[in-house]
XYZ file of C-alpha atoms in Angstrom:
764
model
C 25.852 -36.450 17.310
C 26.969 -36.701 13.701
C 30.296 -34.976 12.911
C 30.445 -33.223 9.533
C 32.268 -34.969 6.704
C 35.117 -33.210 4.877
C 34.613 -31.860 1.341
C 36.356 -33.760 -1.468
C 38.544 -30.723 -2.242
C 39.504 -30.203 1.432
C 43.242 -29.679 0.800
C 42.674 -27.097 -1.916
C 39.968 -25.457 0.200
C 42.311 -25.095 3.174
C 45.013 -23.655 0.897
C 42.550 -21.065 -0.394
C 41.538 -20.220 3.182
C 45.130 -19.592 4.245
C 45.841 -17.611 1.091
C 42.946 -15.300 1.920
C 44.807 -14.003 4.971
C 41.588 -13.931 6.996
C 42.346 -16.571 9.625
C 43.274 -15.058 13.019
C 43.194 -11.554 11.530
C 41.953 -8.564 13.568
C 38.291 -7.567 13.522
C 37.287 -5.420 10.554
C 34.384 -2.987 10.417
C 33.557 -3.981 6.826
C 32.571 -7.442 8.113
C 31.251 -6.431 11.527
C 28.694 -4.038 10.078
C 27.212 -6.921 8.076
C 26.749 -9.138 11.142
C 25.299 -6.227 13.153
C 22.770 -5.433 10.463
C 21.866 -9.109 9.979
C 21.213 -9.597 13.689
C 18.798 -6.682 13.640
C 17.155 -7.770 10.407
C 16.604 -11.442 11.279
C 15.892 -10.774 14.962
C 18.121 -13.646 16.068
C 20.481 -13.988 19.015
C 23.689 -14.675 17.070
C 25.186 -13.939 13.631
C 28.624 -15.225 12.590
C 31.024 -15.127 9.687
C 32.536 -18.546 10.338
C 35.711 -19.824 8.665
C 36.400 -23.578 8.732
C 40.041 -24.391 9.468
C 41.429 -27.937 9.586
C 40.374 -28.675 13.187
C 38.322 -25.652 14.206
C 35.797 -23.095 13.109
C 37.047 -19.536 13.681
C 34.823 -16.472 13.665
C 36.014 -13.598 11.535
C 33.040 -11.558 12.755
C 30.613 -12.363 15.562
C 27.532 -10.586 16.830
C 25.949 -12.081 19.947
C 28.693 -14.670 20.589
C 31.271 -14.687 23.421
C 33.764 -17.149 21.932
C 36.107 -16.798 18.971
C 36.235 -20.413 17.845
C 34.933 -23.945 18.466
C 35.930 -27.443 17.445
C 35.102 -28.194 13.832
C 33.670 -31.587 14.794
C 30.732 -29.994 16.631
C 30.239 -27.123 14.191
C 26.985 -26.853 12.280
C 28.837 -24.801 9.675
C 30.832 -27.921 8.832
C 27.588 -29.397 7.536
C 26.527 -26.159 5.846
C 29.559 -25.917 3.520
C 28.604 -29.241 1.978
C 25.593 -27.504 0.387
C 25.642 -24.935 -2.378
C 22.429 -23.304 -1.206
C 21.072 -22.249 2.181
C 21.402 -24.906 4.900
C 18.510 -24.540 7.370
C 17.545 -26.419 10.554
C 14.162 -25.181 11.854
C 14.519 -27.099 15.132
C 17.751 -28.893 16.054
C 16.023 -30.954 18.756
C 13.883 -32.538 16.052
C 16.907 -33.373 13.873
C 18.714 -36.655 14.605
C 22.028 -35.174 13.430
C 22.075 -32.357 15.969
C 19.734 -33.057 18.897
C 22.652 -34.199 21.130
C 25.212 -31.692 19.814
C 26.949 -29.806 22.684
C 26.053 -26.497 21.030
C 22.398 -27.575 21.155
C 22.225 -29.176 24.599
C 24.466 -26.489 26.161
C 25.381 -22.845 25.524
C 24.432 -21.221 23.172
C 21.486 -23.705 23.083
C 20.973 -23.549 19.311
C 17.446 -24.489 18.221
C 17.240 -22.646 14.893
C 20.172 -22.459 12.483
C 20.561 -21.211 8.909
C 23.699 -20.581 6.860
C 24.829 -19.753 3.335
C 28.326 -20.899 2.280
C 30.884 -18.175 1.550
C 33.230 -19.054 -1.279
C 36.094 -17.623 -3.298
C 35.900 -16.663 -6.955
C 37.399 -20.097 -7.702
C 34.567 -21.839 -5.887
C 36.358 -22.886 -2.671
C 34.041 -22.651 0.333
C 35.905 -20.883 3.107
C 33.050 -20.950 5.620
C 29.562 -19.577 6.074
C 27.502 -16.554 6.920
C 25.245 -18.071 9.565
C 22.455 -17.059 11.950
C 21.069 -18.995 14.907
C 18.702 -18.596 17.832
C 17.551 -20.528 20.951
C 13.975 -20.561 19.625
C 12.853 -22.776 16.710
C 11.611 -20.997 13.585
C 11.625 -21.143 9.778
C 13.027 -18.634 7.311
C 10.509 -16.714 5.230
C 11.175 -16.468 1.464
C 12.292 -12.836 1.759
C 14.635 -13.791 4.627
C 16.246 -16.485 2.494
C 16.912 -13.849 -0.171
C 18.428 -11.535 2.427
C 20.703 -14.307 3.761
C 22.020 -14.892 0.236
C 22.663 -11.150 -0.096
C 24.658 -11.045 3.129
C 26.799 -14.005 2.047
C 27.375 -12.336 -1.340
C 28.495 -9.153 0.424
C 31.045 -11.118 2.464
C 32.307 -12.765 -0.723
C 32.714 -9.350 -2.367
C 34.794 -8.144 0.581
C 36.997 -11.248 0.528
C 37.596 -11.026 -3.218
C 38.427 -7.337 -2.949
C 41.055 -8.109 -0.293
C 42.666 -10.761 -2.464
C 43.228 -8.151 -5.211
C 45.608 -6.049 -3.120
C 49.112 -6.297 -4.635
C 52.319 -4.934 -3.200
C 54.269 -3.142 -5.954
C 58.066 -3.129 -5.634
C 60.021 -0.472 -7.568
C 63.690 -1.192 -8.477
C 66.275 0.509 -6.239
C 68.216 2.216 -9.067
C 68.746 5.931 -9.838
C 65.616 7.450 -11.315
C 64.589 10.567 -13.128
C 62.211 12.250 -10.668
C 60.560 14.282 -13.417
C 59.286 11.420 -15.560
C 56.280 9.178 -14.889
C 56.993 5.870 -13.145
C 56.764 3.795 -16.308
C 59.078 6.235 -18.171
C 61.612 6.148 -15.363
C 61.785 2.394 -15.464
C 62.206 2.554 -19.238
C 65.012 5.105 -18.878
C 66.957 2.640 -16.783
C 67.283 0.378 -19.795
C 64.264 -1.368 -18.422
C 61.805 -1.179 -21.283
C 60.981 -4.770 -20.634
C 60.839 -3.993 -16.916
C 58.503 -1.034 -17.643
C 56.152 -3.226 -19.602
C 56.293 -5.781 -16.836
C 55.354 -3.212 -14.174
C 52.539 -1.859 -16.314
C 51.350 -5.409 -16.974
C 51.234 -6.023 -13.237
C 49.240 -2.829 -12.736
C 46.898 -3.601 -15.600
C 46.078 -7.055 -14.268
C 44.844 -5.724 -10.957
C 41.057 -5.592 -11.037
C 40.895 -2.490 -8.833
C 41.872 0.932 -10.079
C 45.495 1.929 -9.264
C 46.715 5.537 -9.437
C 50.287 6.650 -8.732
C 50.050 10.184 -7.274
C 52.733 12.840 -6.840
C 52.902 14.661 -3.502
C 51.113 17.679 -4.993
C 48.191 15.504 -6.057
C 49.003 15.122 -9.774
C 48.369 11.719 -11.372
C 51.630 10.092 -12.432
C 50.277 6.745 -13.670
C 47.003 4.810 -13.994
C 46.246 1.174 -14.657
C 43.712 -0.240 -17.094
C 41.052 -0.774 -14.376
C 41.207 2.907 -13.389
C 40.865 3.981 -17.006
C 37.838 1.738 -17.491
C 36.331 2.756 -14.154
C 36.406 6.485 -14.878
C 36.082 6.471 -18.683
C 39.218 8.526 -19.459
C 42.087 7.700 -21.787
C 45.435 7.225 -20.065
C 46.917 10.399 -21.580
C 43.901 12.379 -20.340
C 44.752 11.473 -16.736
C 48.568 11.700 -16.601
C 49.587 15.020 -15.069
C 46.056 15.952 -14.079
C 44.902 16.635 -10.538
C 43.475 13.800 -8.473
C 40.592 16.237 -7.965
C 39.509 15.411 -11.516
C 38.425 11.991 -10.216
C 37.834 12.860 -6.551
C 36.127 16.273 -6.620
C 36.234 16.688 -2.840
C 40.056 16.674 -2.649
C 41.925 20.019 -2.466
C 43.256 21.486 -5.732
C 46.847 20.752 -6.828
C 49.415 23.418 -7.632
C 52.610 24.887 -6.130
C 50.698 27.284 -3.913
C 49.759 26.453 -0.311
C 46.711 24.664 -1.781
C 49.106 22.142 -3.285
C 50.521 21.511 0.154
C 46.952 21.045 1.359
C 46.460 18.298 -1.221
C 49.579 16.541 0.028
C 48.322 16.794 3.592
C 44.943 15.356 2.556
C 46.589 12.380 0.855
C 48.969 11.908 3.761
C 46.130 11.853 6.273
C 44.537 8.935 4.404
C 47.605 6.681 4.387
C 46.852 3.312 5.956
C 43.109 3.888 6.162
C 40.258 2.485 4.133
C 37.918 5.337 3.166
C 34.667 5.495 1.276
C 34.809 8.451 -1.117
C 32.561 9.747 -3.860
C 34.377 9.763 -7.211
C 33.317 11.192 -10.552
C 33.505 9.646 -14.017
C 34.298 11.465 -17.238
C 30.547 11.585 -17.941
C 30.020 13.454 -14.661
C 28.340 10.526 -12.895
C 28.964 9.957 -9.198
C 30.682 6.696 -8.316
C 30.890 5.134 -4.851
C 34.469 3.984 -4.299
C 36.665 2.688 -1.533
C 40.073 4.356 -1.305
C 43.238 2.819 0.179
C 46.416 4.965 0.108
C 49.966 3.696 0.662
C 53.225 5.654 0.460
C 56.341 4.781 -1.535
C 59.600 6.530 -0.535
C 63.007 6.529 -2.190
C 65.466 8.922 -0.723
C 63.910 12.335 -0.444
C 61.320 11.640 -3.067
C 58.051 9.884 -2.391
C 54.829 9.045 -4.195
C 51.458 7.666 -3.187
C 49.794 4.534 -4.490
C 46.018 4.903 -4.435
C 43.853 1.835 -4.878
C 40.248 2.680 -5.830
C 37.586 0.000 -5.729
C 34.134 0.455 -7.244
C 31.734 -0.350 -4.398
C 28.543 0.778 -6.131
C 27.162 -2.779 -6.217
C 27.972 -3.292 -2.541
C 26.355 0.005 -1.581
C 23.281 -0.958 -3.570
C 23.288 -4.304 -1.742
C 23.486 -2.551 1.612
C 20.758 -0.147 0.650
C 18.560 -3.071 -0.386
C 19.243 -4.869 2.893
C 18.592 -1.679 4.867
C 15.334 -1.178 3.001
C 14.314 -4.754 3.733
C 15.155 -4.278 7.416
C 13.257 -1.041 7.974
C 10.667 -0.644 5.208
C 7.633 -2.593 4.078
C 8.380 -4.158 0.702
C 4.856 -3.647 -0.666
C 4.129 -0.016 0.268
C 7.689 1.232 0.947
C 6.393 2.657 4.223
C 8.374 2.285 7.466
C 7.758 -1.126 9.017
C 7.191 -1.945 12.694
C 10.887 -1.791 13.570
C 11.359 1.681 12.130
C 7.997 2.797 13.545
C 9.237 2.009 17.057
C 12.299 4.217 16.445
C 10.208 7.065 15.025
C 7.662 6.830 17.845
C 10.374 6.919 20.507
C 11.949 9.903 18.751
C 8.560 11.650 18.687
C 8.082 11.090 22.411
C 11.525 12.485 23.210
C 10.954 15.514 20.975
C 7.505 16.191 22.428
C 8.902 15.953 25.957
C 11.573 18.507 25.080
C 9.043 20.849 23.432
C 6.422 20.273 26.147
C 4.028 19.226 23.392
C 1.473 16.508 22.736
C 1.677 13.823 20.080
C -0.918 11.366 18.783
C -1.103 7.851 17.433
C -3.661 6.712 14.837
C -4.206 2.979 14.355
C -6.034 2.447 11.045
C -7.663 -0.774 9.851
C -9.314 -1.119 6.433
C -12.870 -2.431 6.831
C -13.850 -5.602 4.944
C -10.395 -5.971 3.381
C -10.529 -9.768 3.645
C -13.640 -9.744 1.475
C -11.702 -8.059 -1.352
C -8.827 -10.532 -1.013
C -11.216 -13.485 -1.117
C -13.244 -12.264 -4.093
C -10.722 -10.420 -6.286
C -7.482 -12.092 -5.238
C -4.431 -11.071 -3.234
C -2.866 -9.171 -6.126
C -5.850 -6.829 -6.203
C -5.716 -6.559 -2.427
C -2.059 -5.547 -2.645
C -2.965 -2.810 -5.119
C -5.534 -1.461 -2.670
C -2.941 -1.409 0.134
C -0.496 0.522 -2.050
C -3.121 3.085 -3.023
C -4.348 3.380 0.568
C -0.765 4.007 1.716
C -0.366 6.796 -0.847
C -3.653 8.383 0.235
C -2.727 8.340 3.913
C 0.684 9.874 3.167
C -0.974 12.653 1.166
C -2.985 13.676 4.243
C -0.210 14.129 6.798
C 2.629 16.609 7.294
C 6.261 15.941 6.364
C 7.131 15.708 10.057
C 4.596 12.920 10.651
C 5.209 9.196 10.130
C 2.980 6.788 8.222
C 3.879 3.118 8.646
C 2.399 -0.216 7.688
C 1.777 -2.264 10.817
C 0.929 -5.420 8.875
C -1.921 -6.869 6.816
C -4.474 -4.099 6.252
C -3.354 -2.023 9.253
C -1.485 1.293 9.222
C -0.133 3.430 12.053
C 0.292 7.222 11.873
C 2.440 9.187 14.339
C 1.493 12.870 14.643
C 4.164 15.041 16.270
C 4.267 18.457 17.922
C 0.536 19.063 18.425
C 0.981 21.725 21.100
C 0.669 21.891 24.864
C -3.126 22.154 25.073
C -4.700 18.647 25.096
C -8.043 19.865 23.736
C -6.362 21.488 20.727
C -4.203 18.407 20.195
C -7.295 16.167 20.272
C -9.132 18.463 17.842
C -6.196 18.413 15.407
C -5.942 14.614 15.701
C -9.647 14.255 14.983
C -9.343 16.592 11.994
C -6.416 14.594 10.566
C -8.256 11.324 11.129
C -11.332 12.656 9.368
C -9.189 13.867 6.476
C -7.705 10.373 6.133
C -11.151 8.769 6.439
C -12.542 10.888 3.608
C -9.610 10.004 1.359
C -9.922 6.287 2.080
C -13.680 6.433 1.430
C -13.152 7.454 -2.194
C -13.583 4.630 -4.752
C -10.504 2.690 -5.862
C -9.866 1.688 -9.451
C -8.032 -1.620 -9.170
C -6.922 -4.392 -11.488
C -4.395 -4.259 -14.309
C -6.596 -1.932 -16.348
C -8.625 -0.382 -13.541
C -11.479 -2.755 -14.274
C -12.239 -3.395 -10.571
C -14.023 -0.569 -8.801
C -14.018 -0.944 -5.035
C -15.122 1.166 -2.080
C -13.508 0.820 1.321
C -13.557 2.565 4.680
C -11.282 2.759 7.739
C -11.804 2.046 11.413
C -9.405 4.247 13.362
C -8.276 4.200 16.971
C -6.643 7.351 18.342
C -4.629 8.048 21.480
C -2.789 11.178 22.645
C 0.589 11.025 24.377
C 2.461 13.716 26.261
C 5.360 12.980 28.595
C 4.194 9.622 29.902
C 6.837 7.025 30.629
C 4.597 4.138 29.606
C 6.171 1.560 27.245
C 5.690 2.011 23.518
C 3.833 -1.289 23.337
C 1.300 0.019 25.844
C 0.666 3.092 23.680
C 0.208 0.959 20.572
C -2.061 -1.407 22.462
C -4.305 1.489 23.530
C -4.628 2.737 19.947
C -5.342 -0.828 18.825
C -8.109 -1.187 21.438
C -9.706 2.045 20.303
C -9.564 0.829 16.692
C -11.424 -2.349 17.614
C -14.055 -0.252 19.368
C -14.486 1.739 16.158
C -14.844 -1.487 14.195
C -17.339 -2.913 16.717
C -19.409 0.260 16.363
C -19.835 -0.379 12.637
C -16.541 0.893 11.212
C -15.807 3.973 9.116
C -15.227 6.113 12.200
C -12.625 7.226 14.735
C -12.707 6.327 18.421
C -10.359 7.851 21.018
C -8.923 5.548 23.654
C -10.710 5.511 27.008
C -9.130 3.851 30.090
C -12.402 1.939 30.532
C -11.527 0.058 27.346
C -8.366 -1.244 28.974
C -10.275 -2.390 32.041
C -12.812 -4.182 29.845
C -10.057 -5.894 27.875
C -8.335 -7.062 31.047
C -11.631 -8.420 32.373
C -12.286 -10.153 29.055
C -8.769 -11.594 29.034
C -9.236 -12.893 32.569
C -12.565 -14.487 31.656
C -11.034 -16.085 28.571
C -8.353 -17.683 30.716
C -11.019 -18.909 33.139
C -12.962 -20.352 30.204
C -9.902 -22.278 29.055
C -9.397 -23.657 32.550
C -13.103 -24.544 32.787
C -12.824 -26.520 29.549
C -9.807 -28.411 30.837
C -11.528 -29.147 34.156
C -14.979 -29.706 32.545
C -16.666 -27.154 34.794
C -19.708 -27.041 32.508
C -23.059 -28.735 32.767
C -26.253 -29.010 30.713
C -29.659 -27.880 31.898
C -32.803 -29.110 30.124
C -36.001 -27.192 29.314
C -39.091 -29.097 28.310
C -40.896 -28.669 24.955
C -44.624 -29.492 24.746
C -47.429 -29.936 22.221
C -50.827 -28.217 22.159
C -52.061 -30.485 24.976
C -49.072 -29.670 27.199
C -47.614 -33.139 26.669
C -43.765 -33.262 26.716
C -42.337 -34.017 23.288
C -38.750 -33.045 23.780
C -36.239 -30.813 25.513
C -33.581 -28.276 24.684
C -30.114 -28.716 26.169
C -28.859 -25.380 27.542
C -25.258 -24.821 28.566
C -24.313 -23.543 32.026
C -20.896 -22.677 33.455
C -20.312 -23.854 37.009
C -18.012 -21.014 38.051
C -16.105 -21.631 41.313
C -16.795 -18.070 42.547
C -19.830 -16.786 40.644
C -21.843 -20.004 40.743
C -24.042 -20.873 37.739
C -23.224 -18.536 34.828
C -25.686 -18.200 31.928
C -24.362 -18.593 28.362
C -25.137 -14.994 27.369
C -22.259 -13.962 29.671
C -19.571 -16.100 28.056
C -20.633 -17.523 24.667
C -19.818 -14.300 22.708
C -16.298 -14.399 24.183
C -16.008 -18.116 23.422
C -16.938 -17.353 19.818
C -14.350 -14.570 19.487
C -11.574 -16.534 21.200
C -12.202 -19.671 19.078
C -13.123 -21.678 22.181
C -16.610 -22.250 20.787
C -15.458 -25.290 18.793
C -14.143 -27.377 21.717
C -16.997 -26.089 23.890
C -19.592 -26.986 21.260
C -18.033 -30.420 20.856
C -18.333 -30.979 24.620
C -22.026 -29.978 24.508
C -22.692 -32.342 21.613
C -20.934 -35.260 23.295
C -22.679 -34.642 26.643
C -26.125 -34.255 25.046
C -25.748 -37.477 23.066
C -24.700 -39.266 26.252
C -27.873 -37.995 27.962
C -30.029 -38.957 24.983
C -28.661 -42.505 25.133
C -29.503 -42.704 28.856
C -33.072 -41.551 28.232
C -33.544 -44.287 25.653
C -33.533 -46.827 28.510
C -36.289 -45.017 30.456
C -39.831 -45.602 29.077
C -41.231 -42.196 30.092
C -38.265 -40.383 28.459
C -37.404 -42.567 25.444
C -39.806 -40.687 23.140
C -38.201 -37.266 23.760
C -36.192 -35.448 21.118
C -33.226 -33.412 22.335
C -32.396 -30.061 20.720
C -28.867 -28.635 20.764
C -27.810 -25.146 19.697
C -25.119 -25.156 17.000
C -23.042 -21.998 16.547
C -22.159 -20.598 13.092
C -18.493 -21.455 13.737
C -19.380 -25.074 14.422
C -21.443 -25.653 11.313
C -18.779 -23.863 9.228
C -16.091 -26.146 10.619
C -14.949 -28.610 7.910
C -14.912 -31.378 10.556
C -18.456 -30.717 11.808
C -20.016 -33.752 10.131
C -17.348 -36.093 11.540
C -17.711 -34.600 15.036
C -21.481 -35.219 15.075
C -21.121 -38.769 13.774
C -18.403 -39.518 16.340
C -20.605 -38.272 19.190
C -23.482 -40.486 18.050
C -21.322 -43.566 17.468
C -19.403 -43.288 20.741
C -22.556 -42.879 22.883
C -24.995 -45.079 20.980
C -27.558 -42.248 20.905
C -30.489 -42.517 18.474
C -29.819 -40.039 15.667
C -33.577 -39.715 15.023
C -34.016 -38.220 18.500
C -31.330 -35.572 17.955
C -32.319 -32.120 16.702
C -29.671 -29.523 15.807
C -30.752 -25.874 15.985
C -28.865 -23.525 13.689
C -29.166 -19.766 13.950
C -30.319 -17.165 11.499
C -29.140 -15.079 9.801
C -26.580 -16.840 7.635
C -24.671 -15.459 4.670
C -25.817 -16.542 1.247
C -22.275 -17.605 0.289
C -22.203 -20.106 3.161
C -25.468 -21.858 2.310
C -24.178 -24.400 -0.296
C -21.476 -25.794 2.025
C -23.854 -25.853 5.013
C -26.529 -27.580 2.915
C -24.132 -30.399 1.967
C -23.334 -31.096 5.614
C -26.983 -30.939 6.676
C -28.106 -33.335 3.938
C -25.383 -35.824 4.916
C -26.442 -35.722 8.581
C -30.153 -35.763 7.723
C -29.624 -39.030 5.864
C -28.723 -40.545 9.218
C -31.988 -39.338 10.762
C -30.870 -36.109 12.457
C -33.434 -33.284 12.401
C -32.671 -29.595 11.901
C -34.456 -26.520 13.254
C -33.905 -22.862 12.448
C -33.550 -21.029 15.764
C -34.590 -17.416 16.522
C -36.638 -17.194 13.344
C -38.066 -13.718 12.864
C -35.063 -11.992 14.440
C -32.898 -12.246 11.295
C -33.207 -11.895 7.559
C -33.342 -15.383 6.084
C -35.229 -15.241 2.801
C -37.716 -18.014 1.956
C -35.658 -18.890 -1.117
C -32.689 -19.597 1.146
C -34.795 -21.670 3.538
C -35.960 -23.914 0.715
C -32.329 -24.873 0.024
C -31.857 -26.302 3.527
C -33.289 -29.557 4.933
C -35.121 -27.738 7.758
C -37.743 -29.681 9.739
C -38.836 -26.940 12.135
C -38.916 -23.141 12.542
C -38.522 -21.708 16.043
C -40.299 -18.368 16.575
C -37.998 -15.998 18.437
C -38.890 -15.148 22.054
C -38.943 -11.410 21.304
C -41.876 -11.886 18.934
C -43.647 -14.053 21.522
C -43.237 -11.460 24.273
C -44.812 -8.784 22.097
C -47.969 -10.858 21.651
C -49.366 -9.923 25.096
C -49.189 -6.229 24.242
C -52.666 -5.041 23.245
C -51.146 -2.772 20.618
C -48.845 -5.387 19.121
C -49.284 -6.766 15.668
C -49.412 -10.560 15.394
C -49.168 -10.419 11.621
C -45.441 -11.295 11.597
C -45.957 -14.393 13.736
C -48.962 -15.364 11.602
C -46.865 -14.906 8.442
C -44.117 -17.121 9.865
C -46.608 -19.896 10.595
C -48.179 -19.538 7.139
C -44.722 -19.673 5.549
C -43.925 -22.809 7.523
C -47.157 -24.451 6.368
C -46.343 -23.643 2.743
C -42.829 -25.050 3.062
C -43.938 -28.102 5.057
C -42.152 -27.071 8.258
C -43.323 -27.554 11.817
C -43.347 -24.534 14.149
C -42.430 -24.142 17.805
C -42.488 -20.922 19.818
C -39.865 -20.243 22.491
C -40.175 -17.894 25.431
C -43.836 -18.754 26.196
C -44.373 -17.517 29.767
C -48.159 -17.016 30.113
C -51.400 -18.685 29.051
C -52.139 -15.533 27.084
C -49.043 -16.177 24.974
C -50.138 -19.765 24.367
C -53.722 -18.832 23.526
C -52.667 -16.237 20.955
C -50.123 -18.610 19.394
C -52.674 -21.424 19.254
C -55.155 -19.052 17.654
C -52.785 -18.346 14.753
C -51.851 -22.004 14.249
C -48.808 -22.686 16.461
C -49.098 -26.118 18.121
C -45.751 -26.529 19.964
C -44.240 -24.462 22.771
C -41.244 -23.947 25.037
C -40.919 -21.543 27.938
C -41.199 -20.910 31.661
C -44.949 -21.597 31.506
C -44.102 -25.303 31.168
C -40.815 -25.536 32.980
C -37.579 -23.732 33.598
C -34.169 -25.090 32.566
C -32.940 -27.577 35.182
C -30.314 -30.282 35.696
C -30.948 -33.692 34.159
C -31.883 -35.487 37.388
C -34.380 -32.788 38.381
C -35.810 -32.718 34.855
C -36.347 -36.490 34.864
C -38.090 -36.442 38.265
C -40.367 -33.601 37.189
C -41.515 -35.441 34.061
C -42.040 -38.645 36.001
C -44.306 -36.796 38.463
C -46.334 -34.975 35.804
C -49.997 -36.140 35.979
C -51.364 -37.680 32.803
C -48.152 -36.972 30.959
C -48.853 -33.218 31.070
C -46.305 -30.799 32.424
C -46.770 -29.079 35.748
C -43.150 -28.123 36.468
C -42.833 -25.069 38.664
C -40.042 -22.730 37.573
C -37.184 -22.914 39.998
C -34.440 -20.966 38.200
């Protein structure tokens, strides 16, 4: 552990700390409210205002801490005051200075720490405003700004305290009728009067001397500047001129009321609304003290302009509870509003509803027109949604392009509540469907649409997160159905999600345990001679047995498991291809592998293929990679570069499922394709007497024109083969020639085939 070094001005710094009067002082709400708010804003376990004494760090305010001080030698704040800016440690266990610090290895187990030094007006660093948590993290830019604001607020409070001055009035006979400064002058103290006024005028806060009936007896320069009056315009006037909410001043009982009001405020720090000469409201902090001499007494009122501090607090509060882009309530405030709505609905015996709205294709706008344009769309969308709902409803930004709407008090009847919810959702959908004029000058015209999930709630005790999750599930169902629609939550959705989540976890475990295997299906030429095979993935499930890829590949794609799974397939297939190279009756076979869109879009795809070939010693010229159609036009240039690089090594490419998508011939010509694979759906239609073979014939003609070979998959009968042969197809794959089977069984079957022709009986 590295103890913090002492600043060069340590003696002066300690003197300034003691002069501040903060050390070992009682807790004060003006500081505690800052640490409370910061803990909620930053979502951390502990927030401190830490002051560094000679041998200790003492906490003037603490939120989430059980101790009042620690040794300075182990304090992280001792390091923080050596910086002028924010001192941040994302993970203390990764930092040599702190990984063995007792505050890291033991309670409070600090992993993340950030602090901003707190200093006096003279530049002496008294301590820090710091936050820390047992979980590592990094401050976002907006959080760094907020931390600076909190430290600045503490500094403002400290500087305000240092301006308090005790005023001593001479103990000599005085003329009770004259103002304070006149009385001092009447005592032969003209010099003394000037001295008192000089003291008053050098105090940066406004000072008013008030008579018991509320009349102003004296005012210092700061008060005159603060309120915009001349001194002679204030003397003798009611304090109500500056503080409109105080009782009036005269000799009637109302005058006594003014005295009582002032008396009730003695010794307390109050926030009051003052008024300037121009009639403008001014946030001030009022501290009243009493001066007595004999039977006569006066009040000394110190008024501090706290407008800047209030603006600071308002800014921090806005940052804590509102989205900075749209000014809508953020997630934290949404949770409060939603809980309030549930309580209110329970009391009124009424339904409420939740709408989870996602803007369709928003990423496309961000990618093409830039994030600034995307932000403009979000702001306009927020305004449109707000224009559709009632004042009692809540519209919040959940994050990204997602919004959540809380509809309250929809009545006791669930059917009526659902109908109203659907009507509101449709109203929002129509507004969001209208074109947007974006860009600095409205030069970008853009159309968008929402996918909305809806859920009703009544008096259920389910957690808020469960309610939000249900609306989110319904939204994804709306998006899966094509978007631009509303879907109400159905419990079956939850069951499906749980099943999908369970299968995803099983998939992850299967990858770790390598519970997958490859089956091989033979490919033949026009004479039924084997020319190759396709490697087909199977999941060896411990309970369900062999699971076909159609049951789990879509989930693997969505859960981003397709990349490690595809890499395993590639590595295993290349290993098998290398083994076949040593067997004379198998060495001539090509091996086809399906490549998912995510794989070929992966920037590392080329390296992964080359690594699989190099590590296994497989012959690249015997490897055929089947890519799927359709593919987006924007992706073709990047895919083409990868394919050309791999083709130069001898790898062949085939376009799988051709005829089921929309690949244009112009796009095909850009890719180094060697073979087109006619989709099995087209093949199955060939046996129908009423089917039209023109599409299959056109595919074969297109392939001839482009110089591609053609193979048909899904060939199950001789009728299929005869028709395909009649229109020019000379290569086939399907159950007619052999079913998918494990490698050992596949090898035996080919070895036993008479004359090199296939006669493999389907077994799966």
